[in-house]
Coordinates of N, CA and C in Angstrom, one line a residue:
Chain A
X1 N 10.1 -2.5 8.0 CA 9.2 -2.7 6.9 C 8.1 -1.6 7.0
X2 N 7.6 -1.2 5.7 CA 7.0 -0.1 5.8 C 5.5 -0.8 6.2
X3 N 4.2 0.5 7.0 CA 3.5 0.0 7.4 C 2.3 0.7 7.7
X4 N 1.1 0.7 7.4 CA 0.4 1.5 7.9 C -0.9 1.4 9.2
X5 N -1.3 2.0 9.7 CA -1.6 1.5 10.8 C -2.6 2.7 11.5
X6 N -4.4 1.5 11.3 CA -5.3 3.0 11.7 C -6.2 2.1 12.7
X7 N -6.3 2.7 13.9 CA -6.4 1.9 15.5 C -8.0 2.0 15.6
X8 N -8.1 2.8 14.8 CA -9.8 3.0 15.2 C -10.4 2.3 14.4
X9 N -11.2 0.9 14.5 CA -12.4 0.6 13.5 C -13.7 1.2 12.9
X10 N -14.3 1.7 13.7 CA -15.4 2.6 13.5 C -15.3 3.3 14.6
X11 N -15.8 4.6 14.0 CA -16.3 6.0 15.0 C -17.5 6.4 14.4
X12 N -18.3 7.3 15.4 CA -19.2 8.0 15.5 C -19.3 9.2 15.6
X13 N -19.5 10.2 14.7 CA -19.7 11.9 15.2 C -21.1 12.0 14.6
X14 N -21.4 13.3 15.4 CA -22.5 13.9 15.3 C -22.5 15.1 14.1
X15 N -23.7 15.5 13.5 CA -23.7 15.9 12.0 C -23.3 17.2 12.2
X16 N -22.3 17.7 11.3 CA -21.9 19.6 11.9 C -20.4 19.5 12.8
X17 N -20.1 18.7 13.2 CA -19.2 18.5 14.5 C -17.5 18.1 13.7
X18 N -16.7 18.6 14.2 CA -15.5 18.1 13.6 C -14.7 16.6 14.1
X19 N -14.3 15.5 13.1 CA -13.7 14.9 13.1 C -12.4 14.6 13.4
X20 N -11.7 13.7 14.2 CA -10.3 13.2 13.7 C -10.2 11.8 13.4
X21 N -9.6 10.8 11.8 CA -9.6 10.1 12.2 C -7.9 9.6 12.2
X22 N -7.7 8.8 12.8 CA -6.2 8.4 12.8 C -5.4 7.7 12.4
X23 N -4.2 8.1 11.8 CA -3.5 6.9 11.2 C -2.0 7.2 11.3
X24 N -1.1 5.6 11.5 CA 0.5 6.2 12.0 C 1.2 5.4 11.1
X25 N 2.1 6.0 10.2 CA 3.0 5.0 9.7 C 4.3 4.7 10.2
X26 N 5.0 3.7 9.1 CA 6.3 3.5 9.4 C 6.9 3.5 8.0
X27 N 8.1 3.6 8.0 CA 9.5 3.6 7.2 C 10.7 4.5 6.7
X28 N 11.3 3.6 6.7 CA 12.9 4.1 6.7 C 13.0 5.4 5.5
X29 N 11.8 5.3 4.6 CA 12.4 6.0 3.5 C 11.8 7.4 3.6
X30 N 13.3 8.5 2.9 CA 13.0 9.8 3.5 C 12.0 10.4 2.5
X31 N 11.6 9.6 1.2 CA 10.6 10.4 0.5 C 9.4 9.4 0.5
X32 N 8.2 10.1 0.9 CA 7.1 9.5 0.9 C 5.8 10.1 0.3
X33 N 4.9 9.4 0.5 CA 3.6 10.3 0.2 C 2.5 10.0 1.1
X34 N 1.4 10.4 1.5 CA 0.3 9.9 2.2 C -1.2 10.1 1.5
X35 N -1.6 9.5 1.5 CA -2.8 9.5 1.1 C -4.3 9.2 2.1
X36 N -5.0 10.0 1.6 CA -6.3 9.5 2.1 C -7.4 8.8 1.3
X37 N -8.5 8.4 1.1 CA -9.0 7.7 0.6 C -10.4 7.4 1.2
X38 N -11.6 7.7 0.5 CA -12.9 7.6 1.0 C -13.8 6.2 0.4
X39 N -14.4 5.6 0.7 CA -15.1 4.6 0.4 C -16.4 4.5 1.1
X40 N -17.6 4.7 0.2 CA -18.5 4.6 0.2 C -19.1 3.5 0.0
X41 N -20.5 2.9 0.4 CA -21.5 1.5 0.6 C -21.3 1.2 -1.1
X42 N -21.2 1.8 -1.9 CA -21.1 1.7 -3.4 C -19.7 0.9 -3.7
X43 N -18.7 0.9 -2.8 CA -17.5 0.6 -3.1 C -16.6 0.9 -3.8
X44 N -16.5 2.5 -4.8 CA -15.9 3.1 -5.4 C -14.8 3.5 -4.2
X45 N -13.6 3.5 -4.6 CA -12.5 4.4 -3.7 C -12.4 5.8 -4.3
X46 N -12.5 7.0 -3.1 CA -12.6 8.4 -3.6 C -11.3 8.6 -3.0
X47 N -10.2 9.8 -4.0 CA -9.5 9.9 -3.6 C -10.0 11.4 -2.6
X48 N -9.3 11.7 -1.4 CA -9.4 12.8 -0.7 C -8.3 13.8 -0.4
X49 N -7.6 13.5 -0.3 CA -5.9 14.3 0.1 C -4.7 14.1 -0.1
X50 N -4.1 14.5 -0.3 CA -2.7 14.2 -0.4 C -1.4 15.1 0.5
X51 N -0.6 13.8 0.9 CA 0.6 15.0 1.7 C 1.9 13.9 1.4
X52 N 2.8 15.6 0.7 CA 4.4 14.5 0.6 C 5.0 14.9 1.5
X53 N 6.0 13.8 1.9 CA 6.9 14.0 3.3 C 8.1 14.8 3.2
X54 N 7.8 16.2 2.1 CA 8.8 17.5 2.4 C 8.4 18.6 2.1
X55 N 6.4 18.4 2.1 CA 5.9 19.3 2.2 C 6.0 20.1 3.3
X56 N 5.7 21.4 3.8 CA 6.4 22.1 4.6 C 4.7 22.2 5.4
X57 N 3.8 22.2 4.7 CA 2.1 23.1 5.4 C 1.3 21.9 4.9
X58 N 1.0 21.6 6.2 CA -0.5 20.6 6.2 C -1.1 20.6 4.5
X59 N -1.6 19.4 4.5 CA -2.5 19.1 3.3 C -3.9 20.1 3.4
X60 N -4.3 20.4 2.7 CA -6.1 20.8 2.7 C -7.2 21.1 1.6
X61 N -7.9 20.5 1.5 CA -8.8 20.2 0.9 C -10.2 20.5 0.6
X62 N -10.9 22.1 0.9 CA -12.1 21.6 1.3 C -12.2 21.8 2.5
X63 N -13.4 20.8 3.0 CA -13.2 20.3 4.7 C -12.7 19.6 4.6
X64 N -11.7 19.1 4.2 CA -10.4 17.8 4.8 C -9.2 18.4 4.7
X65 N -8.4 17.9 6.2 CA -6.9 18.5 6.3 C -6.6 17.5 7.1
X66 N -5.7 17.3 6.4 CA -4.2 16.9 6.7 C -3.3 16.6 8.1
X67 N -3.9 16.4 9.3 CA -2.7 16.8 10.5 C -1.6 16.3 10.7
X68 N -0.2 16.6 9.6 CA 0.8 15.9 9.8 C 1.9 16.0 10.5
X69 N 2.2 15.1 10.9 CA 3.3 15.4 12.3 C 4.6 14.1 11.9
X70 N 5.2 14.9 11.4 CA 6.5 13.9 10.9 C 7.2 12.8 12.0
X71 N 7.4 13.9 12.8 CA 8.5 13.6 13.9 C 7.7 12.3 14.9
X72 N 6.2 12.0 15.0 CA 5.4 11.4 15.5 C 5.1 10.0 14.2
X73 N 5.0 10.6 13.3 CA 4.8 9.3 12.0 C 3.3 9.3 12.1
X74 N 2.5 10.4 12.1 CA 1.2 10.4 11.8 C 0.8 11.5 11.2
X75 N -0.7 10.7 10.8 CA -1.0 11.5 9.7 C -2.4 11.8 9.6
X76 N -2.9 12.1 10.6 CA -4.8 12.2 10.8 C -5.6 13.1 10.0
X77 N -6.4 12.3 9.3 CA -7.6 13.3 8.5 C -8.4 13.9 9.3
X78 N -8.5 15.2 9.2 CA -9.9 15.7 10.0 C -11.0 16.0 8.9
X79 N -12.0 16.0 9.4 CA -12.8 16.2 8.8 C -13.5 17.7 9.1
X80 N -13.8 18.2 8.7 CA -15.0 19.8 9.1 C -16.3 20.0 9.2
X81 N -16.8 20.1 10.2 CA -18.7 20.2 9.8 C -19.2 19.1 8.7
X82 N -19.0 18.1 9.9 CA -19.2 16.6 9.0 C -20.9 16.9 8.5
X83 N -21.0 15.5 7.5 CA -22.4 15.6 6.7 C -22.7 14.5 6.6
X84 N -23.7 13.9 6.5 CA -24.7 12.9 6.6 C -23.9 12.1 5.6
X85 N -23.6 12.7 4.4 CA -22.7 11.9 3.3 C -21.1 11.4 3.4
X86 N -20.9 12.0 4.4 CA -19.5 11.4 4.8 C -19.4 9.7 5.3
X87 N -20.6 9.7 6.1 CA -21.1 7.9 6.7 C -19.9 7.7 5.1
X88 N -18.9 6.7 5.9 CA -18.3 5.7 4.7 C -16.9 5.2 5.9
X89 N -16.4 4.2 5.1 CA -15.1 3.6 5.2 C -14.1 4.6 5.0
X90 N -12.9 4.7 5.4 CA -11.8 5.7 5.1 C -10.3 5.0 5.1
X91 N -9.4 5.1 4.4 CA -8.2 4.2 4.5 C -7.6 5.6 3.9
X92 N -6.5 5.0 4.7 CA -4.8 5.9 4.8 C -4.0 4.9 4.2
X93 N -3.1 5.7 3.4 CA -2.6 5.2 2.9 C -1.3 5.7 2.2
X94 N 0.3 5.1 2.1 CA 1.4 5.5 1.8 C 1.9 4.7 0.4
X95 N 2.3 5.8 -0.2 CA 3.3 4.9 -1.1 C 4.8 5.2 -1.1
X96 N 4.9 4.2 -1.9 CA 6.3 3.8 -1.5 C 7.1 3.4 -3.1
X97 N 8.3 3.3 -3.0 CA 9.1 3.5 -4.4 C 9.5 2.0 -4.7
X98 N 9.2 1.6 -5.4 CA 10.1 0.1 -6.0 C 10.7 0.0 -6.8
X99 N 11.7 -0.5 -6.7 CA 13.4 0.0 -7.7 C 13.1 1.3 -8.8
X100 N 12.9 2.1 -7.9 CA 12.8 3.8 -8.3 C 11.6 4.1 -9.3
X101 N 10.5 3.2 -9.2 CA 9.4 3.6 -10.0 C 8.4 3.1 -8.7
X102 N 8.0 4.0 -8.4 CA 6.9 4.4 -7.1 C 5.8 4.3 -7.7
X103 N 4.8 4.3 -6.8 CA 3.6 4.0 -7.0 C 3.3 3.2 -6.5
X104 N 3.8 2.7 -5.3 CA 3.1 1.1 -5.0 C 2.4 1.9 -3.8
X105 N 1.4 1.8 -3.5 CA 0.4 1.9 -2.8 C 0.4 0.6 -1.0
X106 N 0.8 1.0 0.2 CA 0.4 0.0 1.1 C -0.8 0.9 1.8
X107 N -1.7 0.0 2.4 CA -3.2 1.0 3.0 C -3.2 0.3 4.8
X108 N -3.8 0.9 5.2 CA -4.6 0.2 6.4 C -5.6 -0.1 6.7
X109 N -5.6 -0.4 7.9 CA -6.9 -1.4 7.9 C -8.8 -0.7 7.5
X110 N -8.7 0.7 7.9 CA -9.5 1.6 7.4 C -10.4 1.7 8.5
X111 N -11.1 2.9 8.5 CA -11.6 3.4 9.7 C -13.1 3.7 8.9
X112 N -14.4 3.1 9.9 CA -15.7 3.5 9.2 C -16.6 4.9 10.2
X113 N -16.7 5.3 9.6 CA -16.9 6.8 9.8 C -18.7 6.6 10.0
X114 N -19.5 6.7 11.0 CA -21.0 7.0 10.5 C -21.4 8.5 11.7
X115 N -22.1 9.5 10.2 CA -22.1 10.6 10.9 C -23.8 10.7 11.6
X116 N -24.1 11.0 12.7 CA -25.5 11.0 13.2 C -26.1 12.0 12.5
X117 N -27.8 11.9 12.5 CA -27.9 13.3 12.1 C -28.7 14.1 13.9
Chain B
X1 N -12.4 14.2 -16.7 CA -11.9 12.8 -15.4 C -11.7 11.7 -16.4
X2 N -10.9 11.4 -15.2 CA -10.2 9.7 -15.2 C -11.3 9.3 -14.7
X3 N -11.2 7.8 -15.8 CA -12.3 6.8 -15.4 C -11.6 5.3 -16.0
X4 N -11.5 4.7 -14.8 CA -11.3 3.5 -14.4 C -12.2 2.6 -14.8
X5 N -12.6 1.6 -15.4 CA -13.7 0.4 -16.1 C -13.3 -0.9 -15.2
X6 N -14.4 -1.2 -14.9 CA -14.2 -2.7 -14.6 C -15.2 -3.4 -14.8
X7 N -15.1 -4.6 -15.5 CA -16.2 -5.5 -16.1 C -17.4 -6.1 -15.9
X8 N -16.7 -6.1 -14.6 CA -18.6 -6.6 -13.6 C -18.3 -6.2 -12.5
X9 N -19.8 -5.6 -11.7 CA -19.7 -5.3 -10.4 C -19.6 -6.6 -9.3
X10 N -20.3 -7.5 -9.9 CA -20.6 -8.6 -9.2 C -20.7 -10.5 -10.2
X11 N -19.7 -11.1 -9.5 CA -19.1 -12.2 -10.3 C -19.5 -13.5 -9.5
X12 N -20.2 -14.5 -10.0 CA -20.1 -16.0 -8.8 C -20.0 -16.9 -10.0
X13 N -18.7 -17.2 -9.6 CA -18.2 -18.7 -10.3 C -18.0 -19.8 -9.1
X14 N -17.6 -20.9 -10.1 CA -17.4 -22.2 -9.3 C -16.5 -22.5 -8.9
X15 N -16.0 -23.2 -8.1 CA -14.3 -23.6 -7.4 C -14.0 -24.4 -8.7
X16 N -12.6 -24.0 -9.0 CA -11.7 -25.0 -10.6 C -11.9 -23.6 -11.5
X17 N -13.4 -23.2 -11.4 CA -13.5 -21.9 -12.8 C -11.7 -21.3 -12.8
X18 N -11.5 -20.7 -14.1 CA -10.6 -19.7 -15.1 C -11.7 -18.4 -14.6
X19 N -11.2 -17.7 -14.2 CA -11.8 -16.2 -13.8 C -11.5 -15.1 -14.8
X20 N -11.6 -14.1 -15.2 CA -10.9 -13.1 -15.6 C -11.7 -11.8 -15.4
X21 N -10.8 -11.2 -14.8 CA -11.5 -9.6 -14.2 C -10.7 -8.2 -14.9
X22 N -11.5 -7.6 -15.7 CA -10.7 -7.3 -16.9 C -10.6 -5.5 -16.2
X23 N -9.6 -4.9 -16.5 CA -10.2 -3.6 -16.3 C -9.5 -2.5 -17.0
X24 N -10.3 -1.3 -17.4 CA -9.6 -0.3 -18.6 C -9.9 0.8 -17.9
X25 N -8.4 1.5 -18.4 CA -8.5 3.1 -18.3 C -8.8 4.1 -19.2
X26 N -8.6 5.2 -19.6 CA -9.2 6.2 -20.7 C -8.2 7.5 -20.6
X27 N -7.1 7.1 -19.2 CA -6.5 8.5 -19.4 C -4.9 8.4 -19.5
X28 N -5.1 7.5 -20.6 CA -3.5 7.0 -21.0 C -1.9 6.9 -19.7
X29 N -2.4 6.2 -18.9 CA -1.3 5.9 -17.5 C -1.1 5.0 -17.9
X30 N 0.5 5.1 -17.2 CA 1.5 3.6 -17.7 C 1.1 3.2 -16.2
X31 N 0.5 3.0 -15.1 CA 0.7 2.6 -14.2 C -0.7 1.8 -14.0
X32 N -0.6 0.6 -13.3 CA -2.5 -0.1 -13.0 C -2.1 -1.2 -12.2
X33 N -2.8 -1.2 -11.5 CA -3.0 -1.6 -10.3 C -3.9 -3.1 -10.2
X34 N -4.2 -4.0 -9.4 CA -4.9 -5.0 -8.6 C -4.4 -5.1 -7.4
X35 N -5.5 -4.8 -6.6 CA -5.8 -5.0 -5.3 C -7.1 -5.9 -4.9
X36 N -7.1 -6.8 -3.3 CA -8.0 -7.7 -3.2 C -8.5 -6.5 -2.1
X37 N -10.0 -6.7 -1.5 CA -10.2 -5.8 -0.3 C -10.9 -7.1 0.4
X38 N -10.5 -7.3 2.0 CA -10.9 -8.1 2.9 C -11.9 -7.4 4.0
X39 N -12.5 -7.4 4.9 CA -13.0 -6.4 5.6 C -12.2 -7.1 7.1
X40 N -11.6 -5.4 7.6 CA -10.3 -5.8 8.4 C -8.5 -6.2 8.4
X41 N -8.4 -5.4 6.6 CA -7.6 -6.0 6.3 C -7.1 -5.0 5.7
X42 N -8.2 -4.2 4.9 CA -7.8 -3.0 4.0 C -7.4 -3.7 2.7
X43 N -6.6 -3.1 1.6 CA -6.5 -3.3 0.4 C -4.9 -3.9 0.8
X44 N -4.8 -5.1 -0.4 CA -3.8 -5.7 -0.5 C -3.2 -5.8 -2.0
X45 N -2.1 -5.6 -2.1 CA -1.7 -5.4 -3.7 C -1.6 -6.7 -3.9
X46 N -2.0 -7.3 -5.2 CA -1.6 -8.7 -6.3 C -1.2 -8.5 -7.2
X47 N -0.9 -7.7 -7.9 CA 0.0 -7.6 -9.1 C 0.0 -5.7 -9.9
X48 N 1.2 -5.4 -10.2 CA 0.9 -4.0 -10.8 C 2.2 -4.1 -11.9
X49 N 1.6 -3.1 -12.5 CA 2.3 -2.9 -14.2 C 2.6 -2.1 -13.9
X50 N 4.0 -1.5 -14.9 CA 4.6 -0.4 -15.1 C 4.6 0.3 -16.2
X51 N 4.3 -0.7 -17.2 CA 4.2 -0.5 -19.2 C 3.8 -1.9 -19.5
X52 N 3.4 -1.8 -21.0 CA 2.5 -3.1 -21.8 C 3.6 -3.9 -21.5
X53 N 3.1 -5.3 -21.2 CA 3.8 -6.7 -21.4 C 4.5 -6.8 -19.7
X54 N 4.7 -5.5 -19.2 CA 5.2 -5.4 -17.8 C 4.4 -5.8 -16.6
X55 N 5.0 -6.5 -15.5 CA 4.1 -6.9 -14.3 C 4.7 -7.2 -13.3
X56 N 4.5 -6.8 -11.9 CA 5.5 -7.4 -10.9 C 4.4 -7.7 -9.8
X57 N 5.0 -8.3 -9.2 CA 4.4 -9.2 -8.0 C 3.9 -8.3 -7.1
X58 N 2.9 -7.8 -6.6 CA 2.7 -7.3 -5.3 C 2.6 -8.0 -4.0
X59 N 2.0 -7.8 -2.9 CA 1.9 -8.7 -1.9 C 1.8 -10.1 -1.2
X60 N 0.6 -10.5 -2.4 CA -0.5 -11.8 -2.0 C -0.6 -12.1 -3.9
X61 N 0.6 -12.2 -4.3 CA 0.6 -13.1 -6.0 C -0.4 -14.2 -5.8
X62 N -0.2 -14.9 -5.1 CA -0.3 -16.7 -4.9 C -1.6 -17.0 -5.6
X63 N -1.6 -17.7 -6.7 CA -3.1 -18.1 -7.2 C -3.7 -17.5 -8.3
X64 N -2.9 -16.4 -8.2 CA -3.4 -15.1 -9.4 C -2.1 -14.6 -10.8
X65 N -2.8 -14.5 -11.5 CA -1.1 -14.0 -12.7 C -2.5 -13.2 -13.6
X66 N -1.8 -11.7 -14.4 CA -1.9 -11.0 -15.1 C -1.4 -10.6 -16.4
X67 N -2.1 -9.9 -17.1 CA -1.7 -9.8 -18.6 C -2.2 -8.4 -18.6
X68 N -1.0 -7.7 -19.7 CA -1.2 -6.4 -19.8 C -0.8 -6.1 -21.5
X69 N -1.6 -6.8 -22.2 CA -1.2 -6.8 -23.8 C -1.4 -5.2 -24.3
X70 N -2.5 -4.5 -23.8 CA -2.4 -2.8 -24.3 C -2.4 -1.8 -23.0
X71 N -2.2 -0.9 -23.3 CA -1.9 0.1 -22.5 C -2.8 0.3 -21.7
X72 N -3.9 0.4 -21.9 CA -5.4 0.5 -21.0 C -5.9 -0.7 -20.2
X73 N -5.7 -1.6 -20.7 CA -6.2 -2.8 -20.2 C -4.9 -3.5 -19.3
X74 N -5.9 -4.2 -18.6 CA -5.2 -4.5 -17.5 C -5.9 -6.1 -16.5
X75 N -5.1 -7.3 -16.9 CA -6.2 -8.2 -16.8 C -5.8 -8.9 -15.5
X76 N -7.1 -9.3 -14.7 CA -6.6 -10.4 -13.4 C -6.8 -11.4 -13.2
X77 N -6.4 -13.1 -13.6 CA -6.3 -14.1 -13.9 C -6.7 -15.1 -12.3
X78 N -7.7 -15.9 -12.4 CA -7.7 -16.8 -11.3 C -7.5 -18.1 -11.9
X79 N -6.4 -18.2 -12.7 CA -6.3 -19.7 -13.2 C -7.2 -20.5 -13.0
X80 N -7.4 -21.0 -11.3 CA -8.5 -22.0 -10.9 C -9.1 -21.7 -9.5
X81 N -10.3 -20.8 -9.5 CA -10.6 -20.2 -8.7 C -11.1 -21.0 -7.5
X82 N -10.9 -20.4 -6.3 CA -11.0 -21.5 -4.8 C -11.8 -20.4 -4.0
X83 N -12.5 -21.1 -2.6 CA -13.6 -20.3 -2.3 C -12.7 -19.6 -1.4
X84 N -11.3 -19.3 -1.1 CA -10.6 -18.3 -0.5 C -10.4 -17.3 -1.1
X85 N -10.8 -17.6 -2.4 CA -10.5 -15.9 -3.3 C -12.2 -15.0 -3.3
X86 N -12.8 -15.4 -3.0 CA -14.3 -14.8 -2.4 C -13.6 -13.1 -2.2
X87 N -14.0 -12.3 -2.4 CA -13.8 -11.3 -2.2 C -13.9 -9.7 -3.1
X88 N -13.6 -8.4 -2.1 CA -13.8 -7.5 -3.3 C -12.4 -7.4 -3.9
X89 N -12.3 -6.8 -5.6 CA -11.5 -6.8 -6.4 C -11.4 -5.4 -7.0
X90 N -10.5 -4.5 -6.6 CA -10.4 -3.2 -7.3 C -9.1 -3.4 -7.9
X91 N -9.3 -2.5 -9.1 CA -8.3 -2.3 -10.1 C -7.9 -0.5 -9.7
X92 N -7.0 0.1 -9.9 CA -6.4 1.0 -9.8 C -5.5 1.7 -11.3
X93 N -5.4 3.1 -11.8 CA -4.2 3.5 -12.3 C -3.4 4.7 -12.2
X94 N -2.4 5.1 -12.2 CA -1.7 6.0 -12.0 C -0.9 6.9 -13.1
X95 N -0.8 7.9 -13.5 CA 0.0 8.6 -14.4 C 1.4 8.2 -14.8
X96 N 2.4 8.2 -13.6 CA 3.6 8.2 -13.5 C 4.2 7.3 -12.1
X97 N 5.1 7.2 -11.9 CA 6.0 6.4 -11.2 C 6.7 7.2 -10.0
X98 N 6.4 8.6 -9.9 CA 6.5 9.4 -9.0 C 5.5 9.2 -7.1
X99 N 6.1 9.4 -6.2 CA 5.2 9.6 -4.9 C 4.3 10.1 -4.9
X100 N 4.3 11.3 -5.5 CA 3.0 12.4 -5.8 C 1.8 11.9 -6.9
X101 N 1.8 10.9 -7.0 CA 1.1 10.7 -8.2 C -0.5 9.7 -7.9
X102 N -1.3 10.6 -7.8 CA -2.7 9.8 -7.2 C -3.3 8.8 -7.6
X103 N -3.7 7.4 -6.9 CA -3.9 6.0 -7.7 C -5.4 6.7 -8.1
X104 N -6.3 6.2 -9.4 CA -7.1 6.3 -9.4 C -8.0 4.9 -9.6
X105 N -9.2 4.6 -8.7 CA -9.9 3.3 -8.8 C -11.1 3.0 -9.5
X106 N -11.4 2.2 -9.9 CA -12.6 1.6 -10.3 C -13.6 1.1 -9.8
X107 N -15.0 0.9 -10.1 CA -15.9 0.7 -8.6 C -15.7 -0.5 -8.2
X108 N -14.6 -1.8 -8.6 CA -14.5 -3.2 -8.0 C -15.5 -3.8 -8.7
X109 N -15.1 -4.8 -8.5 CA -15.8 -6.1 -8.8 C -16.0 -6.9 -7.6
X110 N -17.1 -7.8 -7.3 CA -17.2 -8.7 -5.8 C -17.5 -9.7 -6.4
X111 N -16.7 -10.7 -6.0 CA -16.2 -12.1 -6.9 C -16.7 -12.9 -5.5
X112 N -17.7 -13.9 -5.8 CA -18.3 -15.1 -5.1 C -17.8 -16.1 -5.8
X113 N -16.7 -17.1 -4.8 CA -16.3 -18.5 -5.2 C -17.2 -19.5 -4.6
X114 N -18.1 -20.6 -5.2 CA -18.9 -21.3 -4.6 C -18.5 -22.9 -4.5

């Protein structure tokens, strides 16, 4: 069953400092996608990144990349010279195809990010 | 930009209430989404569309059913709302039916069942 899976509840970095947060999937199917996803105390979901599973070069964004490692089934966002405005929730997240029209979205449990200053 | 609508940020009905959590898009996607958010749980799919009149079951149906009469709108039904449906409520939509295709959300709705 497909599945996504992010071990850390909250973390702490210091403001300027680089991030990693973590997340590992599962499933059988050879075309995928990953997503990242920011959520702020407002509760809007931001989208952040994207990586499909035959892209050849890390996702990147900005300060956000992508660390994807196929062969491991993960997919960790880092972050760059974090900022006071990053403090938020973060969910990983894959989709997946249902009877050949994709888009279905599974997430995890989401990781809260608060950056010090 | 895509912009996602949802009808209320913040909802408190009574246990038995008819709910309805209405939500519109602006950038003509055949795709839209309902998700519940639990804290510890992440987002959970309840129902998604593919085209008008279209609907399929996502994860956690139970309790909930949807109507998709126009293309933009996109409705989420609590027949008879119970204080286990307490929770936040985002709506989502997407372009196309493709992997590559980015959900886009709405700021939720946070539904208090009393």
């Amino acid at each position: 069953a497909q599945k996504i899976t992010q071990t850390q509840p909250g973390m702490f970095v210091q403001e300027k400092e680089a991030v990693t947060l973590d997340c590992t999937y599962d499933t059988s199917d050879p075309s995928y996608g990953l997503f990242w996803y920011k959520q702020p105390s407002s509760g809007e979901m931001i989208f952040l990144i994207y990586q499909g599973s035959y892209d050849q070069q890390n996702a990147t964004e900005g300060r956000y990349s992508l660390n994807f490692q196929k062969a491991r089934k993960s997919a960790n966002l880092v972050i760059s010279a974090s900022q006071l405005g990053d403090s938020a929730m973060y969910f990983c997240a894959m989709d997946i195809r249902v009877d050949n029209q994709g888009g279905k979205l599974i997430f995890g449990q989401g990781t809260e990010l608060s950056v010090k200053p | 930009d895509v912009k996602v609508t949802q009808s209320s940020r913040y909802l408190v009905k009574r246990t038995g209430e008819k709910v309805f959590l209405e939500c519109v898009q602006d950038m003509d996607h055949e795709n839209m989404f309902w998700y519940r958010q639990d804290p510890g749980l992440g987002l959970r799919l309840i129902y998604f569309s593919y085209d008008v009149k279209m609907k399929e079951k996502g994860d956690i149906p139970e309790g909930y059913s949807v109507s998709r009469e126009k293309k933009e709108r996109f409705s989420l039904i609590l027949e008879s709302a119970s204080t286990n449906q307490t929770s936040m409520y985002l709506c989502a939509s997407s372009p196309s039916g493709s992997t590559a295709d980015t959900q886009y959300f709405g700021p939720g709705t946070r539904l208090t069942v009393l």
